[in-house]
Amino acid sequence: MPEETQVLWLSQKDVIAAGGLDMAATVDDVEEVFRLYSLADYALPRKVSLEWHWADTPEGEQRNHLNLMSGYVGGQLNAAGFKAIASFPRNPFKWNLPRASALIVLHDTEVGLPLAVMDGTLISAMRTGAVSGVGAKYLARPDVTQVGLIGAGVQCRTQLMALQVARPAIRQASVFDIRRDRAERLAAEMSERLGLDIRVADSAEEACRQAEILVTATTNVTSPIVQDGWLMPGTYYAHVSSYECEYDVIRHADKVLVDDWDLVKNRMYSTVALMWRDGEFADDDLYAEFGEVVGGQKPGRENDREVIIFSPIGLALHDVAVANRVFQTAQSKGIGQKVALWDSPLWL
C-alpha cells in the first residue's frame, strides 16, 4: 500500500452519477443486507442520538436531532462505515432546506483507512424507501394496485419509487398531508416521474381506506394518525416513522415485524416501541425480525387477508451497502474528487 492515502469525495451530484437514484439496485442492496442479517454476518452497534432539547419545537413534532450510525456487513459486500444524519423538521418551512442532511464515510475493512466521504442525504432517503419496498415483496399481496401515503415529504417519494419496483402492478396512489400544497406538489411530481395516477386525499382516513399498501412517513410524535378499523383486510402497512397509529392498529394486525427489535426498543420512537414500554406489547408478540423472512426462517404473507405491519427503525447496514455500491461505481467511472489524507503519515 502506498504511503500516500487518498479519500474519494462524492457530492450529491456525484452520488447520482454513480447510481444513487437507481431504486431497483437499491432494493437489491437492501434485500441482500437482510439476507446477511439473517445469517448474523454483520456488526451493528446502537445509534447515538443527540437531541436539541432547547430548540423551539412546535408541539407534537419531533425535536431536532443528530444521529450517528455505524455498521459492518459481510458476505461479498464486506463493507464498513458510518452515517451522520441530522433531522431538523422545520427546515423545509423555515429555511427552504431539506429536513434531513447526511454524510457517509466508508472505511477499508482490512486496515481501517477511510475510503470515501459522500453525501448521505440521498442515499439515506433511497435506502429507507427501499426497506419498505423489500417489505412489499415479501409482505404485500402480489396483485396490489393502490397505495396510500400519509406525509408528503422526501420520504414518501422514495417509498413510492421502491413500492413500484417491488410491486409493478401498482397503478394508483392517494396522498394526504396536513399541508395540502405539499401533497399537491408530490402528486404532480411523482405522477410524472413514475407514470402513476396519484391523487390528493382530503383526509388521512380516506388515504388509509383506499390503500392496499399504506405508508406513514411523518414527523408526528404525540397523537396517532391511523385509527383502528381504517385498514382493509390484506393491507401491508409500512410504519416508517414515529407515533403514527393507535395501539389497537398494532393489536389487531395479524403480523407485526421490525428490522431489529433491540434497536427499535432502544430508540423508543415508533408505536410498537411505545407499546412495549407501556407493557402492551411483549417480545413474544413480535412475529419476526424481517431478516428472518428474507432468509427463509419464517414465512411472510400467507394469505390474502392478513394485515401485516412492518415497522423498521432503519439500519446503518443499509446505508453502508448502498454507499459501497455507489463508491465502487464511482471508482470504475472516475467520478468524484480525490483528496489526500496525508502524503505520508507523520507518526507510525
mmCIF file of C-alpha atoms in Angstrom:
data_model
loop_
_atom_site.group_PDB
_atom_site.id
_atom_site.type_symbol
_atom_site.label_atom_id
_atom_site.label_comp_id
_atom_site.label_asym_id
_atom_site.label_seq_id
_atom_site.Cartn_x
_atom_site.Cartn_y
_atom_site.Cartn_z
ATOM 1 C CA MET A 1 0.000 0.000 0.000
ATOM 2 C CA PRO A 2 1.480 3.412 -0.924
ATOM 3 C CA GLU A 3 2.280 5.841 1.850
ATOM 4 C CA GLU A 4 0.099 8.478 0.198
ATOM 5 C CA THR A 5 -3.510 7.949 1.175
ATOM 6 C CA GLN A 6 -6.374 9.435 -0.815
ATOM 7 C CA VAL A 7 -10.017 9.659 0.107
ATOM 8 C CA LEU A 8 -12.716 9.942 -2.554
ATOM 9 C CA TRP A 9 -15.158 12.821 -2.070
ATOM 10 C CA LEU A 10 -18.582 12.366 -3.685
ATOM 11 C CA SER A 11 -21.039 15.244 -3.781
ATOM 12 C CA GLN A 12 -24.747 14.560 -4.201
ATOM 13 C CA LYS A 13 -24.333 15.185 -7.927
ATOM 14 C CA ASP A 14 -21.559 12.577 -7.952
ATOM 15 C CA VAL A 15 -23.685 10.117 -5.967
ATOM 16 C CA ILE A 16 -26.454 10.467 -8.549
ATOM 17 C CA ALA A 17 -23.992 9.966 -11.418
ATOM 18 C CA ALA A 18 -22.761 6.796 -9.682
ATOM 19 C CA GLY A 19 -26.231 5.231 -9.438
ATOM 20 C CA GLY A 20 -27.591 6.798 -6.275
ATOM 21 C CA LEU A 21 -31.040 7.236 -7.825
ATOM 22 C CA ASP A 22 -31.246 3.660 -9.118
ATOM 23 C CA MET A 23 -34.060 2.347 -6.947
ATOM 24 C CA ALA A 24 -34.033 -1.171 -8.392
ATOM 25 C CA ALA A 25 -30.357 -1.509 -7.443
ATOM 26 C CA THR A 26 -31.041 -0.024 -4.010
ATOM 27 C CA VAL A 27 -33.834 -2.534 -3.396
ATOM 28 C CA ASP A 28 -31.397 -5.325 -4.318
ATOM 29 C CA ASP A 29 -28.786 -3.884 -1.926
ATOM 30 C CA VAL A 30 -31.248 -3.749 0.945
ATOM 31 C CA GLU A 31 -32.590 -7.242 0.306
ATOM 32 C CA GLU A 32 -29.054 -8.656 0.338
ATOM 33 C CA VAL A 33 -28.359 -6.910 3.649
ATOM 34 C CA PHE A 34 -31.453 -8.513 5.187
ATOM 35 C CA ARG A 35 -30.262 -11.893 3.915
ATOM 36 C CA LEU A 36 -26.853 -11.375 5.524
ATOM 37 C CA TYR A 37 -28.578 -10.134 8.676
ATOM 38 C CA SER A 38 -30.417 -13.458 8.859
ATOM 39 C CA LEU A 39 -27.023 -15.184 8.760
ATOM 40 C CA ALA A 40 -25.660 -12.915 11.518
ATOM 41 C CA ASP A 41 -22.965 -11.742 9.099
ATOM 42 C CA TYR A 42 -22.874 -8.163 10.327
ATOM 43 C CA ALA A 43 -21.908 -5.873 13.197
ATOM 44 C CA LEU A 44 -24.399 -3.228 14.281
ATOM 45 C CA PRO A 45 -23.998 -1.093 17.414
ATOM 46 C CA ARG A 46 -26.805 1.083 18.703
ATOM 47 C CA LYS A 47 -27.479 4.505 17.257
ATOM 48 C CA VAL A 48 -26.197 7.516 19.118
ATOM 49 C CA SER A 49 -28.776 10.296 19.104
ATOM 50 C CA LEU A 50 -28.150 13.902 20.107
ATOM 51 C CA GLU A 51 -31.314 15.975 20.564
ATOM 52 C CA TRP A 52 -31.659 19.734 20.722
ATOM 53 C CA HIS A 53 -33.878 19.946 23.818
ATOM 54 C CA TRP A 54 -33.632 23.724 23.867
ATOM 55 C CA ALA A 55 -34.903 24.236 20.323
ATOM 56 C CA ASP A 56 -38.272 25.869 19.715
ATOM 57 C CA THR A 57 -40.018 22.698 18.546
ATOM 58 C CA PRO A 58 -43.730 23.011 17.695
ATOM 59 C CA GLU A 59 -45.902 20.842 19.916
ATOM 60 C CA GLY A 60 -46.410 17.376 18.501
ATOM 61 C CA GLU A 61 -43.355 17.373 16.226
ATOM 62 C CA GLN A 62 -40.007 15.638 16.525
ATOM 63 C CA ARG A 63 -37.149 17.551 18.098
ATOM 64 C CA ASN A 64 -34.134 18.465 16.030
ATOM 65 C CA HIS A 65 -31.644 15.635 16.336
ATOM 66 C CA LEU A 66 -28.352 14.278 15.034
ATOM 67 C CA ASN A 67 -27.907 10.509 14.735
ATOM 68 C CA LEU A 68 -24.609 8.674 14.396
ATOM 69 C CA MET A 69 -24.992 5.180 12.922
ATOM 70 C CA SER A 70 -22.232 2.696 12.153
ATOM 71 C CA GLY A 71 -22.129 -0.840 10.852
ATOM 72 C CA TYR A 72 -20.319 -3.632 9.061
ATOM 73 C CA VAL A 73 -21.955 -6.007 6.604
ATOM 74 C CA GLY A 74 -20.176 -9.134 5.398
ATOM 75 C CA GLY A 75 -20.596 -11.533 2.521
ATOM 76 C CA GLN A 76 -19.428 -10.275 -0.860
ATOM 77 C CA LEU A 77 -20.250 -6.733 0.287
ATOM 78 C CA ASN A 78 -17.599 -6.716 3.034
ATOM 79 C CA ALA A 79 -18.173 -3.036 3.779
ATOM 80 C CA ALA A 80 -17.972 -0.866 6.868
ATOM 81 C CA GLY A 81 -18.656 2.739 7.684
ATOM 82 C CA PHE A 82 -20.909 5.189 9.418
ATOM 83 C CA LYS A 83 -23.524 7.814 8.712
ATOM 84 C CA ALA A 84 -24.034 11.112 10.475
ATOM 85 C CA ILE A 85 -27.546 12.350 9.779
ATOM 86 C CA ALA A 86 -29.258 15.459 11.089
ATOM 87 C CA SER A 87 -33.049 15.748 11.117
ATOM 88 C CA PHE A 88 -34.456 19.259 11.549
ATOM 89 C CA PRO A 89 -38.179 19.024 10.753
ATOM 90 C CA ARG A 90 -38.724 22.782 10.370
ATOM 91 C CA ASN A 91 -36.035 23.197 7.705
ATOM 92 C CA PRO A 92 -38.328 22.944 4.641
ATOM 93 C CA PHE A 93 -40.698 25.574 6.001
ATOM 94 C CA LYS A 94 -38.334 27.943 7.770
ATOM 95 C CA TRP A 95 -35.133 27.777 5.695
ATOM 96 C CA ASN A 96 -36.116 26.106 2.399
ATOM 97 C CA LEU A 97 -33.699 23.282 3.224
ATOM 98 C CA PRO A 98 -34.183 19.505 3.410
ATOM 99 C CA ARG A 99 -35.403 18.104 6.724
ATOM 100 C CA ALA A 100 -32.535 15.599 6.708
ATOM 101 C CA SER A 101 -28.907 16.052 5.714
ATOM 102 C CA ALA A 102 -26.222 13.410 5.991
ATOM 103 C CA LEU A 103 -22.647 12.340 5.351
ATOM 104 C CA ILE A 104 -21.480 8.748 4.923
ATOM 105 C CA VAL A 105 -17.890 7.625 5.481
ATOM 106 C CA LEU A 106 -16.687 4.245 4.183
ATOM 107 C CA HIS A 107 -13.607 2.531 5.637
ATOM 108 C CA ASP A 108 -11.320 -0.181 4.336
ATOM 109 C CA THR A 109 -12.144 -3.368 6.232
ATOM 110 C CA GLU A 110 -8.563 -4.674 6.293
ATOM 111 C CA VAL A 111 -6.571 -1.648 7.525
ATOM 112 C CA GLY A 112 -9.342 0.732 8.597
ATOM 113 C CA LEU A 113 -8.350 3.702 6.443
ATOM 114 C CA PRO A 114 -11.136 5.921 5.136
ATOM 115 C CA LEU A 115 -12.001 5.195 1.513
ATOM 116 C CA ALA A 116 -14.706 7.728 0.739
ATOM 117 C CA VAL A 117 -16.766 10.543 2.171
ATOM 118 C CA MET A 118 -20.011 11.185 0.370
ATOM 119 C CA ASP A 119 -23.353 12.903 0.534
ATOM 120 C CA GLY A 120 -25.627 10.607 2.508
ATOM 121 C CA THR A 121 -28.810 12.643 2.213
ATOM 122 C CA LEU A 122 -29.921 10.958 -0.995
ATOM 123 C CA ILE A 123 -28.638 7.520 -0.009
ATOM 124 C CA SER A 124 -30.490 7.661 3.316
ATOM 125 C CA ALA A 125 -33.752 8.591 1.622
ATOM 126 C CA MET A 126 -33.338 5.908 -1.035
ATOM 127 C CA ARG A 127 -32.446 3.078 1.337
ATOM 128 C CA THR A 128 -35.349 3.932 3.665
ATOM 129 C CA GLY A 129 -37.765 3.737 0.770
ATOM 130 C CA ALA A 130 -36.134 0.511 -0.375
ATOM 131 C CA VAL A 131 -36.692 -1.130 3.019
ATOM 132 C CA SER A 132 -40.442 -0.726 2.604
ATOM 133 C CA GLY A 133 -40.114 -1.890 -0.987
ATOM 134 C CA VAL A 134 -38.388 -5.123 0.032
ATOM 135 C CA GLY A 135 -41.062 -5.440 2.698
ATOM 136 C CA ALA A 136 -43.706 -5.220 -0.018
ATOM 137 C CA LYS A 137 -42.007 -8.022 -1.966
ATOM 138 C CA TYR A 138 -42.494 -10.432 0.943
ATOM 139 C CA LEU A 139 -45.430 -8.975 2.872
ATOM 140 C CA ALA A 140 -47.799 -7.346 0.364
ATOM 141 C CA ARG A 141 -50.212 -9.146 -1.913
ATOM 142 C CA PRO A 142 -48.657 -9.580 -5.383
ATOM 143 C CA ASP A 143 -51.685 -8.082 -7.141
ATOM 144 C CA VAL A 144 -51.869 -4.763 -5.264
ATOM 145 C CA THR A 145 -52.629 -1.719 -7.398
ATOM 146 C CA GLN A 146 -53.393 1.042 -4.845
ATOM 147 C CA VAL A 147 -51.035 2.788 -2.396
ATOM 148 C CA GLY A 148 -51.951 5.211 0.364
ATOM 149 C CA LEU A 149 -49.369 7.726 1.596
ATOM 150 C CA ILE A 150 -49.585 9.868 4.715
ATOM 151 C CA GLY A 151 -46.927 12.543 4.614
ATOM 152 C CA ALA A 152 -45.691 14.363 1.519
ATOM 153 C CA GLY A 153 -42.010 14.913 2.221
ATOM 154 C CA VAL A 154 -38.947 13.387 0.605
ATOM 155 C CA GLN A 155 -39.545 10.036 2.250
ATOM 156 C CA CYS A 156 -42.909 9.314 0.676
ATOM 157 C CA ARG A 157 -41.340 9.978 -2.715
ATOM 158 C CA THR A 158 -38.737 7.246 -2.296
ATOM 159 C CA GLN A 159 -41.256 4.952 -0.646
ATOM 160 C CA LEU A 160 -43.422 5.157 -3.748
ATOM 161 C CA MET A 161 -40.425 4.593 -6.028
ATOM 162 C CA ALA A 162 -39.481 1.437 -4.141
ATOM 163 C CA LEU A 163 -43.019 0.092 -3.937
ATOM 164 C CA GLN A 164 -43.358 0.391 -7.692
ATOM 165 C CA VAL A 165 -40.136 -1.607 -8.143
ATOM 166 C CA ALA A 166 -41.347 -4.331 -5.784
ATOM 167 C CA ARG A 167 -44.952 -4.427 -6.970
ATOM 168 C CA PRO A 168 -45.098 -3.332 -10.638
ATOM 169 C CA ALA A 169 -48.892 -3.786 -10.769
ATOM 170 C CA ILE A 170 -49.323 -0.584 -8.730
ATOM 171 C CA ARG A 171 -51.276 1.938 -10.785
ATOM 172 C CA GLN A 172 -52.737 4.444 -8.331
ATOM 173 C CA ALA A 173 -51.826 6.246 -5.146
ATOM 174 C CA SER A 174 -53.502 8.713 -2.833
ATOM 175 C CA VAL A 175 -51.533 11.072 -0.596
ATOM 176 C CA PHE A 176 -52.591 13.075 2.438
ATOM 177 C CA ASP A 177 -50.598 15.751 4.203
ATOM 178 C CA ILE A 178 -51.763 18.364 6.697
ATOM 179 C CA ARG A 179 -50.280 20.876 4.240
ATOM 180 C CA ARG A 180 -52.316 20.251 1.123
ATOM 181 C CA ASP A 181 -49.948 22.223 -1.100
ATOM 182 C CA ARG A 182 -47.167 19.736 -0.307
ATOM 183 C CA ALA A 183 -49.432 16.815 -1.182
ATOM 184 C CA GLU A 184 -50.319 18.504 -4.457
ATOM 185 C CA ARG A 185 -46.648 19.011 -5.326
ATOM 186 C CA LEU A 186 -45.850 15.376 -4.560
ATOM 187 C CA ALA A 187 -48.786 14.155 -6.633
ATOM 188 C CA ALA A 188 -47.775 16.251 -9.638
ATOM 189 C CA GLU A 189 -44.070 15.400 -9.445
ATOM 190 C CA MET A 190 -44.354 11.671 -8.818
ATOM 191 C CA SER A 191 -47.216 11.138 -11.271
ATOM 192 C CA GLU A 192 -44.904 12.400 -13.994
ATOM 193 C CA ARG A 193 -41.823 10.562 -12.723
ATOM 194 C CA LEU A 194 -43.483 7.168 -12.185
ATOM 195 C CA GLY A 195 -46.397 7.240 -14.612
ATOM 196 C CA LEU A 196 -48.934 6.669 -11.832
ATOM 197 C CA ASP A 197 -52.326 8.183 -11.152
ATOM 198 C CA ILE A 198 -51.655 9.995 -7.865
ATOM 199 C CA ARG A 199 -54.456 11.895 -6.179
ATOM 200 C CA VAL A 200 -54.640 14.109 -3.124
ATOM 201 C CA ALA A 201 -56.808 12.699 -0.350
ATOM 202 C CA ASP A 202 -58.959 15.007 1.753
ATOM 203 C CA SER A 203 -58.171 13.155 4.976
ATOM 204 C CA ALA A 204 -55.857 10.556 6.451
ATOM 205 C CA GLU A 205 -58.810 8.208 6.763
ATOM 206 C CA GLU A 206 -59.542 8.479 3.048
ATOM 207 C CA ALA A 207 -55.934 7.617 2.169
ATOM 208 C CA CYS A 208 -55.984 4.628 4.536
ATOM 209 C CA ARG A 209 -59.299 3.146 3.491
ATOM 210 C CA GLN A 210 -58.273 3.112 -0.182
ATOM 211 C CA ALA A 211 -54.859 1.581 0.434
ATOM 212 C CA GLU A 212 -53.782 -1.983 -0.258
ATOM 213 C CA ILE A 213 -50.326 -0.765 0.777
ATOM 214 C CA LEU A 214 -50.204 2.017 3.360
ATOM 215 C CA VAL A 215 -47.142 4.119 4.189
ATOM 216 C CA THR A 216 -46.937 6.631 7.021
ATOM 217 C CA ALA A 217 -43.814 8.823 6.984
ATOM 218 C CA THR A 218 -44.372 11.878 9.160
ATOM 219 C CA THR A 219 -42.753 13.821 11.989
ATOM 220 C CA ASN A 220 -45.706 13.247 14.324
ATOM 221 C CA VAL A 221 -44.855 12.218 17.900
ATOM 222 C CA THR A 222 -47.755 12.963 20.254
ATOM 223 C CA SER A 223 -51.036 11.750 18.753
ATOM 224 C CA PRO A 224 -51.656 8.823 16.409
ATOM 225 C CA ILE A 225 -52.817 9.416 12.860
ATOM 226 C CA VAL A 226 -54.042 6.000 11.694
ATOM 227 C CA GLN A 227 -57.035 4.766 13.673
ATOM 228 C CA ASP A 228 -58.212 1.257 14.347
ATOM 229 C CA GLY A 229 -60.609 -0.021 11.702
ATOM 230 C CA TRP A 230 -59.201 2.055 8.849
ATOM 231 C CA LEU A 231 -57.134 -0.759 7.289
ATOM 232 C CA MET A 232 -58.811 -3.125 4.867
ATOM 233 C CA PRO A 233 -58.153 -6.883 5.049
ATOM 234 C CA GLY A 234 -54.944 -7.789 3.254
ATOM 235 C CA THR A 235 -53.204 -4.455 3.823
ATOM 236 C CA TYR A 236 -49.437 -4.203 4.075
ATOM 237 C CA TYR A 237 -48.677 -1.213 6.314
ATOM 238 C CA ALA A 238 -45.162 0.268 6.295
ATOM 239 C CA HIS A 239 -44.965 2.235 9.560
ATOM 240 C CA VAL A 240 -41.873 4.258 8.737
ATOM 241 C CA SER A 241 -41.598 6.890 11.432
ATOM 242 C CA SER A 242 -42.765 7.584 14.974
ATOM 243 C CA TYR A 243 -46.124 7.509 16.807
ATOM 244 C CA GLU A 244 -48.265 7.134 13.697
ATOM 245 C CA CYS A 245 -51.056 4.727 14.603
ATOM 246 C CA GLU A 246 -53.269 3.841 17.535
ATOM 247 C CA TYR A 247 -52.184 0.944 19.708
ATOM 248 C CA ASP A 248 -55.228 -1.035 18.583
ATOM 249 C CA VAL A 249 -53.979 -0.947 14.977
ATOM 250 C CA ILE A 250 -50.943 -2.911 16.142
ATOM 251 C CA ARG A 251 -53.025 -5.204 18.387
ATOM 252 C CA HIS A 252 -55.395 -6.140 15.584
ATOM 253 C CA ALA A 253 -52.722 -6.842 12.967
ATOM 254 C CA ASP A 254 -52.105 -10.448 12.011
ATOM 255 C CA LYS A 255 -48.333 -9.998 11.935
ATOM 256 C CA VAL A 256 -46.016 -7.279 13.230
ATOM 257 C CA LEU A 257 -42.391 -7.177 12.078
ATOM 258 C CA VAL A 258 -39.418 -4.895 12.641
ATOM 259 C CA ASP A 259 -35.886 -4.793 11.260
ATOM 260 C CA ASP A 260 -34.006 -5.054 14.589
ATOM 261 C CA TRP A 261 -36.101 -5.415 17.750
ATOM 262 C CA ASP A 262 -33.394 -4.369 20.197
ATOM 263 C CA LEU A 263 -32.696 -1.188 18.239
ATOM 264 C CA VAL A 264 -36.403 -0.406 17.923
ATOM 265 C CA LYS A 265 -36.837 -0.694 21.689
ATOM 266 C CA ASN A 266 -33.690 1.288 22.398
ATOM 267 C CA ARG A 267 -34.732 4.180 20.137
ATOM 268 C CA MET A 268 -38.198 4.292 21.785
ATOM 269 C CA TYR A 269 -39.628 6.047 18.780
ATOM 270 C CA SER A 270 -42.292 4.085 16.913
ATOM 271 C CA THR A 271 -45.746 2.987 18.044
ATOM 272 C CA VAL A 272 -44.715 -0.610 18.680
ATOM 273 C CA ALA A 273 -41.797 0.547 20.856
ATOM 274 C CA LEU A 274 -44.096 2.805 22.874
ATOM 275 C CA MET A 275 -46.465 -0.124 23.372
ATOM 276 C CA TRP A 276 -43.580 -2.286 24.619
ATOM 277 C CA ARG A 277 -42.585 0.482 27.040
ATOM 278 C CA ASP A 278 -46.146 0.647 28.339
ATOM 279 C CA GLY A 279 -46.375 -3.125 28.822
ATOM 280 C CA GLU A 280 -48.894 -3.507 25.999
ATOM 281 C CA PHE A 281 -46.694 -5.380 23.521
ATOM 282 C CA ALA A 282 -44.472 -8.257 24.644
ATOM 283 C CA ASP A 283 -41.388 -9.619 22.947
ATOM 284 C CA ASP A 284 -43.367 -12.741 22.083
ATOM 285 C CA ASP A 285 -45.993 -10.621 20.315
ATOM 286 C CA LEU A 286 -43.477 -9.763 17.601
ATOM 287 C CA TYR A 287 -43.891 -12.074 14.633
ATOM 288 C CA ALA A 288 -40.340 -11.704 13.336
ATOM 289 C CA GLU A 289 -37.408 -9.539 12.539
ATOM 290 C CA PHE A 290 -37.711 -9.062 8.811
ATOM 291 C CA GLY A 291 -34.378 -10.706 8.031
ATOM 292 C CA GLU A 292 -35.898 -13.978 9.222
ATOM 293 C CA VAL A 293 -38.426 -13.709 6.403
ATOM 294 C CA VAL A 294 -35.870 -12.779 3.747
ATOM 295 C CA GLY A 295 -33.583 -15.549 4.988
ATOM 296 C CA GLY A 296 -36.376 -18.127 4.799
ATOM 297 C CA GLN A 297 -36.620 -18.894 8.523
ATOM 298 C CA LYS A 298 -40.223 -17.654 8.666
ATOM 299 C CA PRO A 299 -42.891 -17.175 6.011
ATOM 300 C CA GLY A 300 -44.010 -13.705 5.018
ATOM 301 C CA ARG A 301 -47.548 -13.257 3.750
ATOM 302 C CA GLU A 302 -49.505 -16.495 3.958
ATOM 303 C CA ASN A 303 -52.942 -15.425 2.715
ATOM 304 C CA ASP A 304 -54.690 -12.506 1.043
ATOM 305 C CA ARG A 305 -56.500 -11.294 4.168
ATOM 306 C CA GLU A 306 -53.603 -10.843 6.576
ATOM 307 C CA VAL A 307 -52.993 -7.314 7.831
ATOM 308 C CA ILE A 308 -49.210 -7.087 8.155
ATOM 309 C CA ILE A 309 -47.346 -4.194 9.771
ATOM 310 C CA PHE A 310 -43.645 -3.624 9.171
ATOM 311 C CA SER A 311 -42.120 -1.003 11.483
ATOM 312 C CA PRO A 312 -38.383 -0.620 10.749
ATOM 313 C CA ILE A 313 -36.169 1.775 12.692
ATOM 314 C CA GLY A 314 -33.520 1.993 9.969
ATOM 315 C CA LEU A 315 -30.166 0.196 9.927
ATOM 316 C CA ALA A 316 -26.730 1.621 9.174
ATOM 317 C CA LEU A 317 -26.070 -1.644 7.329
ATOM 318 C CA HIS A 318 -28.303 -0.445 4.502
ATOM 319 C CA ASP A 319 -26.537 2.910 4.239
ATOM 320 C CA VAL A 320 -23.169 1.151 4.135
ATOM 321 C CA ALA A 321 -24.275 -1.306 1.455
ATOM 322 C CA VAL A 322 -25.732 1.341 -0.843
ATOM 323 C CA ALA A 323 -22.777 3.674 -0.277
ATOM 324 C CA ASN A 324 -20.396 0.833 -1.090
ATOM 325 C CA ARG A 325 -22.108 0.224 -4.442
ATOM 326 C CA VAL A 326 -22.007 3.941 -5.219
ATOM 327 C CA PHE A 327 -18.322 4.068 -4.258
ATOM 328 C CA GLN A 328 -17.420 1.086 -6.444
ATOM 329 C CA THR A 329 -19.282 2.594 -9.397
ATOM 330 C CA ALA A 330 -17.675 5.981 -8.878
ATOM 331 C CA GLN A 331 -14.216 4.418 -8.816
ATOM 332 C CA SER A 332 -14.824 2.475 -12.019
ATOM 333 C CA LYS A 333 -16.186 5.547 -13.833
ATOM 334 C CA GLY A 334 -13.741 8.106 -12.477
ATOM 335 C CA ILE A 335 -16.456 10.070 -10.677
ATOM 336 C CA GLY A 336 -15.658 12.316 -7.729
ATOM 337 C CA GLN A 337 -12.672 14.170 -6.359
ATOM 338 C CA LYS A 338 -9.698 12.502 -4.687
ATOM 339 C CA VAL A 339 -8.373 14.305 -1.627
ATOM 340 C CA ALA A 340 -5.097 13.464 0.102
ATOM 341 C CA LEU A 341 -5.431 12.416 3.737
ATOM 342 C CA TRP A 342 -1.644 12.520 4.001
ATOM 343 C CA ASP A 343 1.374 12.310 1.705
ATOM 344 C CA SER A 344 2.984 10.097 4.308
ATOM 345 C CA PRO A 345 1.856 9.585 7.891
ATOM 346 C CA LEU A 346 3.575 11.816 10.427
ATOM 347 C CA TRP A 347 3.903 9.066 13.037
ATOM 348 C CA LEU A 348 3.635 5.294 12.960
#
